[in-house]
Short mmCIF file of C-alpha atoms (C1' of nucleotides) in Angstrom, two decimals:
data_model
loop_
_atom_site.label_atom_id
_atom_site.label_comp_id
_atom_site.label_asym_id
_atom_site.label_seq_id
_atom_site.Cartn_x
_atom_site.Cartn_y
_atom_site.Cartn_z
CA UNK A 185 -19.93 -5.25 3.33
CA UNK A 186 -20.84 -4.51 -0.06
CA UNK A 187 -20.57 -7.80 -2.37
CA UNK A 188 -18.09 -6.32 -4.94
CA UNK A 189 -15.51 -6.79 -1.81
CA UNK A 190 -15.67 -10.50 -1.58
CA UNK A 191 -15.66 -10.71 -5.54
CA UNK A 192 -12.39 -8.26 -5.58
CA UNK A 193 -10.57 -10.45 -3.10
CA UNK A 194 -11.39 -13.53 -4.73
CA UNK A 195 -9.85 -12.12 -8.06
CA UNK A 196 -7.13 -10.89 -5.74
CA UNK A 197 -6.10 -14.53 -4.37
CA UNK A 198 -6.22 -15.73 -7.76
CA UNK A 199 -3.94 -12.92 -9.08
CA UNK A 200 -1.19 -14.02 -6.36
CA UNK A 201 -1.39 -17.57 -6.71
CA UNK A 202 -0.38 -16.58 -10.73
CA UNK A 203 2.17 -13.97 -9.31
CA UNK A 204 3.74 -16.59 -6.88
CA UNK A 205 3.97 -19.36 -9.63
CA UNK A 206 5.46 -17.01 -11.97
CA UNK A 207 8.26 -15.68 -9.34
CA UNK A 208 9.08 -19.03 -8.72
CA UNK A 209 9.85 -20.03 -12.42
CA UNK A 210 11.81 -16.61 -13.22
CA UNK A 211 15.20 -17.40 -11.51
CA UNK A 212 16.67 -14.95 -13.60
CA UNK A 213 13.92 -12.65 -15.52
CA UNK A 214 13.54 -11.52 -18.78
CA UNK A 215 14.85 -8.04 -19.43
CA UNK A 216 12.49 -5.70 -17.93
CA UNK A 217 10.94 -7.67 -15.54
CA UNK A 218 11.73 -7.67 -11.66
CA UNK A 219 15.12 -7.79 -10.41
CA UNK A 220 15.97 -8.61 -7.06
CA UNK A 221 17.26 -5.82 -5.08
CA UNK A 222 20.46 -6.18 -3.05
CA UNK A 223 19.09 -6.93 0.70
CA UNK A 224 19.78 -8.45 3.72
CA UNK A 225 19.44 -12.54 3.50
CA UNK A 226 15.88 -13.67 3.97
CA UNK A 227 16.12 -16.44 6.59
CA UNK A 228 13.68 -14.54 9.25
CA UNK A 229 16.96 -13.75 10.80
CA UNK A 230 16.53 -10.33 12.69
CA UNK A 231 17.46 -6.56 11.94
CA UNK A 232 21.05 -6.13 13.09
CA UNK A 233 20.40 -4.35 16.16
CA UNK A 234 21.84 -1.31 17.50
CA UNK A 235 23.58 1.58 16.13
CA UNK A 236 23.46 1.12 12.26
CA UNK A 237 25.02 2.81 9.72
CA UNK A 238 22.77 5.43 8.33
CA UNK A 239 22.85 6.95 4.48
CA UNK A 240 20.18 9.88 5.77
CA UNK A 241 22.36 12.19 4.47
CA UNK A 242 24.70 10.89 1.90
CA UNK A 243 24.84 7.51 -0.08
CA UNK A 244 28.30 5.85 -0.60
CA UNK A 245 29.26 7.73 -3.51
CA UNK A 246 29.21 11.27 -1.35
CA UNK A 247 25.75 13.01 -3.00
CA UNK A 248 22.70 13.58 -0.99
CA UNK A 249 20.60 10.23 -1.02
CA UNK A 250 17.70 11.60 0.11
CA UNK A 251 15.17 12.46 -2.05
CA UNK A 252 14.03 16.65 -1.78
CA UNK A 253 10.89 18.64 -1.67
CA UNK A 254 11.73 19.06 -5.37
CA UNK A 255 11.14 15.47 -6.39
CA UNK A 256 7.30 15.75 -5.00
CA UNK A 257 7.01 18.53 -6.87
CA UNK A 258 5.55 17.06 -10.30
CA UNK A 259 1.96 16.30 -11.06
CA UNK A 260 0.33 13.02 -9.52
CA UNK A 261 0.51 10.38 -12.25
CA UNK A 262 4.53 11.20 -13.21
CA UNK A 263 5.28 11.17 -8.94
CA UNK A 264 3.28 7.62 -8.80
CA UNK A 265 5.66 6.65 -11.35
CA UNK A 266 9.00 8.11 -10.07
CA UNK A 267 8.44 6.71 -6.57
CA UNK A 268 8.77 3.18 -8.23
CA UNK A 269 12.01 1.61 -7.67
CA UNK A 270 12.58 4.54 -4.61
CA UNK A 271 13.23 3.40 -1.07
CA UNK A 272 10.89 4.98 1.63
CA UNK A 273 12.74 4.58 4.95
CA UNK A 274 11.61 4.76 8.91
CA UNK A 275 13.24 5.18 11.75
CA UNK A 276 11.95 3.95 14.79
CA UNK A 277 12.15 5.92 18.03
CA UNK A 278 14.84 3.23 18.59
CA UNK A 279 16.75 3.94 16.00
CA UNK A 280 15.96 0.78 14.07
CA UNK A 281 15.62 1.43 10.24
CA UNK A 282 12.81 0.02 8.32
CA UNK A 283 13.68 0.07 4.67
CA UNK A 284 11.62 -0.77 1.45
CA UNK A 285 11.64 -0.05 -1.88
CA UNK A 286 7.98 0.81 -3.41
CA UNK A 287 7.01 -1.33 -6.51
CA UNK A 288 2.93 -0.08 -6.05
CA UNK A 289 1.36 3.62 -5.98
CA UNK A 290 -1.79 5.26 -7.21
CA UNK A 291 -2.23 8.21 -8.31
CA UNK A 292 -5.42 10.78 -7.19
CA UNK A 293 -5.67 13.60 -9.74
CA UNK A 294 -7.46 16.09 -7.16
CA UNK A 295 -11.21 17.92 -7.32
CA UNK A 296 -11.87 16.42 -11.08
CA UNK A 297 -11.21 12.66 -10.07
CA UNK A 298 -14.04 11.02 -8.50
CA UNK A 299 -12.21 8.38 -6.98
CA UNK A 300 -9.81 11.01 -4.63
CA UNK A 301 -10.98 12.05 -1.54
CA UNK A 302 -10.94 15.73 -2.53
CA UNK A 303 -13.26 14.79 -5.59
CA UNK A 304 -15.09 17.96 -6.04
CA UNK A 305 -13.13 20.16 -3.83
CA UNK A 306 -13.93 18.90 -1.31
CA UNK A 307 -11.47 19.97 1.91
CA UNK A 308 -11.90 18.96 5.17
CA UNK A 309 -10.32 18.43 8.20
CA UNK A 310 -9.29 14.61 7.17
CA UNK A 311 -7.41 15.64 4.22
CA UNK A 312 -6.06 18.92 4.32
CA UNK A 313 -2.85 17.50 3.82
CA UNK A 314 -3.83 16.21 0.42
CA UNK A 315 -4.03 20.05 -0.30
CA UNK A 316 -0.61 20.83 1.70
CA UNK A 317 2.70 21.54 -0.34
CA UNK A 318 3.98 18.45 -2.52
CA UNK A 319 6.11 16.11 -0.21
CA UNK A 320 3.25 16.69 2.50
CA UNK A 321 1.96 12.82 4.17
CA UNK A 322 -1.62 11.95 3.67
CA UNK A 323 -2.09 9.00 6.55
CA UNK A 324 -5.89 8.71 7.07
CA UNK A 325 -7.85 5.38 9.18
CA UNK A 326 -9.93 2.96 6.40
CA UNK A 327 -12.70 0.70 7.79
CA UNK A 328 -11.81 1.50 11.50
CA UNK A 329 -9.05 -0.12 11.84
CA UNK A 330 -6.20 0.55 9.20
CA UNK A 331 -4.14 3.48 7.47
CA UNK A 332 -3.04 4.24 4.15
CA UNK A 333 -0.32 6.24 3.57
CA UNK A 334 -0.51 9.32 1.14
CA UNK A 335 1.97 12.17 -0.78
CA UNK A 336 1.22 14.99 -1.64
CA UNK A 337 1.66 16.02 -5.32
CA UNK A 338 1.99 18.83 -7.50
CA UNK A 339 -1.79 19.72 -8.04
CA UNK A 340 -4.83 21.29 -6.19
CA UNK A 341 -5.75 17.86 -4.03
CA UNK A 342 -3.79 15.69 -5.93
CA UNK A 343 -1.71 12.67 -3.86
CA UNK A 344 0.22 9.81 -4.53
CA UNK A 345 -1.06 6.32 -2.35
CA UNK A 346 1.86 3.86 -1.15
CA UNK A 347 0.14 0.55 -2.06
CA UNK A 348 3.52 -1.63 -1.66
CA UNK A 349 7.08 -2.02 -0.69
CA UNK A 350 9.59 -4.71 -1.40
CA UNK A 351 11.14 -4.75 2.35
CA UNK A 352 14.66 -4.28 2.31
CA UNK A 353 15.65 -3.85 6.06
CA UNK A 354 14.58 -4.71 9.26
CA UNK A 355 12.22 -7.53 8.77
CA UNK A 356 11.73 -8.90 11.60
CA UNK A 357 10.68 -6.05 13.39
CA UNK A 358 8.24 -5.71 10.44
CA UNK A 359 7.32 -8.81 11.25
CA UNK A 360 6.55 -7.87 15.09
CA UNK A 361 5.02 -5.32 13.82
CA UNK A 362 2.62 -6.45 11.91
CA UNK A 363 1.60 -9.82 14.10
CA UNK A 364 1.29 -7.12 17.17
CA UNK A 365 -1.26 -4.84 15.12
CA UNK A 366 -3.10 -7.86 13.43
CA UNK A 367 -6.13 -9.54 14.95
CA UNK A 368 -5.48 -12.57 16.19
CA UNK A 369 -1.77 -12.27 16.93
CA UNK A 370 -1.01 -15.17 17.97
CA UNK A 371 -1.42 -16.75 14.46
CA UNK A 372 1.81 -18.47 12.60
CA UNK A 373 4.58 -15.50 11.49
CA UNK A 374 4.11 -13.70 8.18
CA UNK A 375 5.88 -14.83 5.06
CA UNK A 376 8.21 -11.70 3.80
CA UNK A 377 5.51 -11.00 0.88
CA UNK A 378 2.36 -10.58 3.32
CA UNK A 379 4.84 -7.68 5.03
CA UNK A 380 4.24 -4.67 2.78
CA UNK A 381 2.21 -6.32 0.36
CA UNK A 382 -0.94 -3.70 0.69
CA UNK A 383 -1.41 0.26 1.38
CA UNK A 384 -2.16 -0.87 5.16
CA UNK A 385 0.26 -3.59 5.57
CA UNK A 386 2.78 -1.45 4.99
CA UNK A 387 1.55 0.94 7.50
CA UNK A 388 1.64 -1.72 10.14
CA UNK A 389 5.29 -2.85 8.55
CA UNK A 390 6.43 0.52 9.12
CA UNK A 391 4.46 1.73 12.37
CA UNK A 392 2.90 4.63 10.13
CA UNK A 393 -0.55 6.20 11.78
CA UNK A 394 -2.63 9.41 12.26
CA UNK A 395 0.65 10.94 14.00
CA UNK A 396 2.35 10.80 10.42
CA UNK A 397 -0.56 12.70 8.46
CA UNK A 398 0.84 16.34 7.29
CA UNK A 399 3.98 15.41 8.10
CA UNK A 400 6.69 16.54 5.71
CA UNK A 401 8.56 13.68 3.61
CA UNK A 402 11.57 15.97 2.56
CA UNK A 403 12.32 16.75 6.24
CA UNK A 404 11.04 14.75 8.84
CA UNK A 405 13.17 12.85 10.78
CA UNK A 406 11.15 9.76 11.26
CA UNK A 407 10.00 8.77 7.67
CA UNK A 408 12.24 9.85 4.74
CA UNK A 409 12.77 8.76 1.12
CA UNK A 410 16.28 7.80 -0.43
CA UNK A 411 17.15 7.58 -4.47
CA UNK A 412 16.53 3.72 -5.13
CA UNK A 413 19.83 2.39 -6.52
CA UNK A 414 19.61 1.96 -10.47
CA UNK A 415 18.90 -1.24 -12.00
CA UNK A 416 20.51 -2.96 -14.62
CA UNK A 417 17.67 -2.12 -16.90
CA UNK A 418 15.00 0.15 -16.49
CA UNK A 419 11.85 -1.82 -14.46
CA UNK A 420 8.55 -2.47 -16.84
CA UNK A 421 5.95 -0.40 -15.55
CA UNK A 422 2.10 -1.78 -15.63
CA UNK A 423 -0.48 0.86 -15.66
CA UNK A 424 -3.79 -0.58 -14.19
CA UNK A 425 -7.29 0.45 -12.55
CA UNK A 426 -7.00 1.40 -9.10
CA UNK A 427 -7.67 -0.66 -6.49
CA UNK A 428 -11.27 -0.53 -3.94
CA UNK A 429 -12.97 2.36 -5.95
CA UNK A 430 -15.68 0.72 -7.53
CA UNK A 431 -17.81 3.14 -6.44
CA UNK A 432 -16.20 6.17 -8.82
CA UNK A 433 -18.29 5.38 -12.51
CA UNK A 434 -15.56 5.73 -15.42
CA UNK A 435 -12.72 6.85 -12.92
CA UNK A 436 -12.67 3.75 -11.50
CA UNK A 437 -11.39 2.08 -14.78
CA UNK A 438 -8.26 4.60 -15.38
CA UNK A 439 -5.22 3.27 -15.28
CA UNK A 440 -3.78 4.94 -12.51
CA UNK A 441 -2.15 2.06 -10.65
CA UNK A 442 1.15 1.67 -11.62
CA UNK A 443 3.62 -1.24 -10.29
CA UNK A 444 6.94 -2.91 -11.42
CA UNK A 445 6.44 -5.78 -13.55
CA UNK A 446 6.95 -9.06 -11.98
CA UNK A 447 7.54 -7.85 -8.65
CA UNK A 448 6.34 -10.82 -6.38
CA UNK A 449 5.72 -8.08 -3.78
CA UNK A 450 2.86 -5.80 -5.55
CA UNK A 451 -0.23 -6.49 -3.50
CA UNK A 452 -2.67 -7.12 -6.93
CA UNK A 453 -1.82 -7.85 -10.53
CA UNK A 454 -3.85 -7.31 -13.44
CA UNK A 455 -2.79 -9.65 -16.34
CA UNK A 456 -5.23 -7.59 -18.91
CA UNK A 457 -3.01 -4.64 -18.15
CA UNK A 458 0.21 -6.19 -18.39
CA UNK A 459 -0.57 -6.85 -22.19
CA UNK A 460 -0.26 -3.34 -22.55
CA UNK A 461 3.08 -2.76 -20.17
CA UNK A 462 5.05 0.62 -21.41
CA UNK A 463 8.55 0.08 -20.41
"C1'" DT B 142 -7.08 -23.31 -3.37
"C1'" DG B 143 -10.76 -20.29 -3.98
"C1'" DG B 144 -14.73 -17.70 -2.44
"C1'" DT B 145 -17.36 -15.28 1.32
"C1'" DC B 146 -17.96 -12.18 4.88
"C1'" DG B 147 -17.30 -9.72 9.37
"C1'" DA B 148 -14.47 -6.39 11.98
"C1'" DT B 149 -14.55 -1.51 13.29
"C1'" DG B 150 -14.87 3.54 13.93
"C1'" DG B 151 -13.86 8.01 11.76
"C1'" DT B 152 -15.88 10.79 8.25
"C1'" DC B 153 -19.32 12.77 5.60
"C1'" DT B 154 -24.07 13.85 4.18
"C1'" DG C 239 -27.01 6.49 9.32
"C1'" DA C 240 -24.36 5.06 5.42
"C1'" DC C 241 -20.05 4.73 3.57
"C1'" DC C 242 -15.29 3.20 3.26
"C1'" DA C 243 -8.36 3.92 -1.51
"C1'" DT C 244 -8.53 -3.09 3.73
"C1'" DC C 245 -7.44 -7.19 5.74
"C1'" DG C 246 -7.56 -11.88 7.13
"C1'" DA C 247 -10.32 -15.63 9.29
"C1'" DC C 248 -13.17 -19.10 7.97
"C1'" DC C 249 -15.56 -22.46 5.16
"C1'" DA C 250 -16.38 -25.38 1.02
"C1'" DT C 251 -14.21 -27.88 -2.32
#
DNA sequence: TGGTCGATGGTCT
DNA sequence: GACCATCGACCAT
């Protein structure tokens, strides 16, 4: 593997030993920072089991909760954005609902961005769903072995990645999940931040593959997205450099990364562009 | 705790 | 045949 790998996940680990540190001091953040979302008690105690109530269709207060084909429908970089703070939601064949709220996302601007898979306009088989209608899933296999998770945006080839969710329901079959589809399995159980900490942890988390690619987030019954309750305040947004494209010249060093400030679950931080946070 | 490197196979040139 | 929007095991400190 190319050395700037080893080097990136070095500056990763160092990153999260910061991030953890810092969580640990803010018992009750600043304004702006990360707020714990209301969630089930994290004691590795597993999903309540059998029927559950669902909000597919309404939230408490009686108005759809589910987010529509018209919420996709806005250019890459504002949808990367808007999905912060949103919860994406699976249901198992079970029935079991995996819930998380994304705090991570990148956006791909389409043909003129040489980081996105349809730099140049290029289209081909693999992602013709970048090029589908907004709303449309993007799931495509990395390095053999894992998926990343995509939306389709407003814009010729343009797509939103899922880079990380703050899990919110059904751990422990996260959990299961994720020791089942790592190598190794047998290894100690997963802390609740290594869950959905990473575009193909969260894939794992959430049993996402090939299967979902071109898939339709506004109506599939499987995978869904519901309005994120509203904070107290409105979450800091960082805007960083993507992650893994060192490859793309200049376009590697937008900031098109975009995560809630002082989330402990956001799979890298970049301190350099957290000087520069826009609320 | 921090840094290095191998796994793994579809996709693209 | 090279590349790759990753992950985690392993080793040195």
């Amino acid at each position: 593997m190319p050395a700037r790998g080893g080097a990136q996940l070095s500056r990763r680990l160092g990153q999260k030993k910061q991030r953890l540190l810092e969580a640990e001091q803010h018992q009750s953040p600043p304004d702006g920072a990360w707020t714990p979302s209301p969630r089930e008690p994290s004691l590795g105690l597993p999903a309540t089991p059998g029927p559950q109530r669902s909000i597919y269709f309404s939230s408490p207060q009686g108005r759809p909760a589910r987010l529509g084909s018209e919420f996709f429908d806005q250019p890459a970089v504002s949808l990367a954005r808007a999905f912060l703070g949103q919860v994406l939601v699976r249901q198992l064949d079970n029935g079991t609902e995996l819930r998380g709220r994304i705090v991570e996302t990148e956006a791909y601007l389409g043909p003129e961005d040489e980081a996105a898979h349809s730099r140049g306009g290029r289209q081909t088989p693999r992602n013709r769903s970048m090029f589908m209608e907004p709303g449309t899933l993007y799931v495509y296999l990395i390095y053999g072995m894992y998926f990343c998770m995509n939306v389709s945006s407003r814009g010729e080839g343009a797509c939103v990645l899922l880079r990380a969710l703050e899990p919110l329901g059904g751990l422990e079959t996260m959990r299961q999940l994720r020791s089942t589809l790592r190598k190794g399995a047998a290894g100690r159980a997963l802390r609740d931040r290594e869950l959905c900490s990473g575009p193909s942890k969260l894939c794992q988390a959430l049993a996402i593959d090939k299967s979902f690619d071109q898939r339709d987030l506004a109506k599939d019954k499987a995978v869904w997205l519901e309005r994120g309750p509203p904070g107290p305040t409105e979450p800091a947004v960082v805007a960083a450099a993507r992650v893994g494209i060192g490859h793309a010249g200049e376009w590697a060093h937008k900031p098109l990364r975009f995560y809630i400030q002082g989330s402990p679950w956001v799979s890298v931080v970049d301190r350099a562009a957290e000087r520069d946070v826009q609320a």
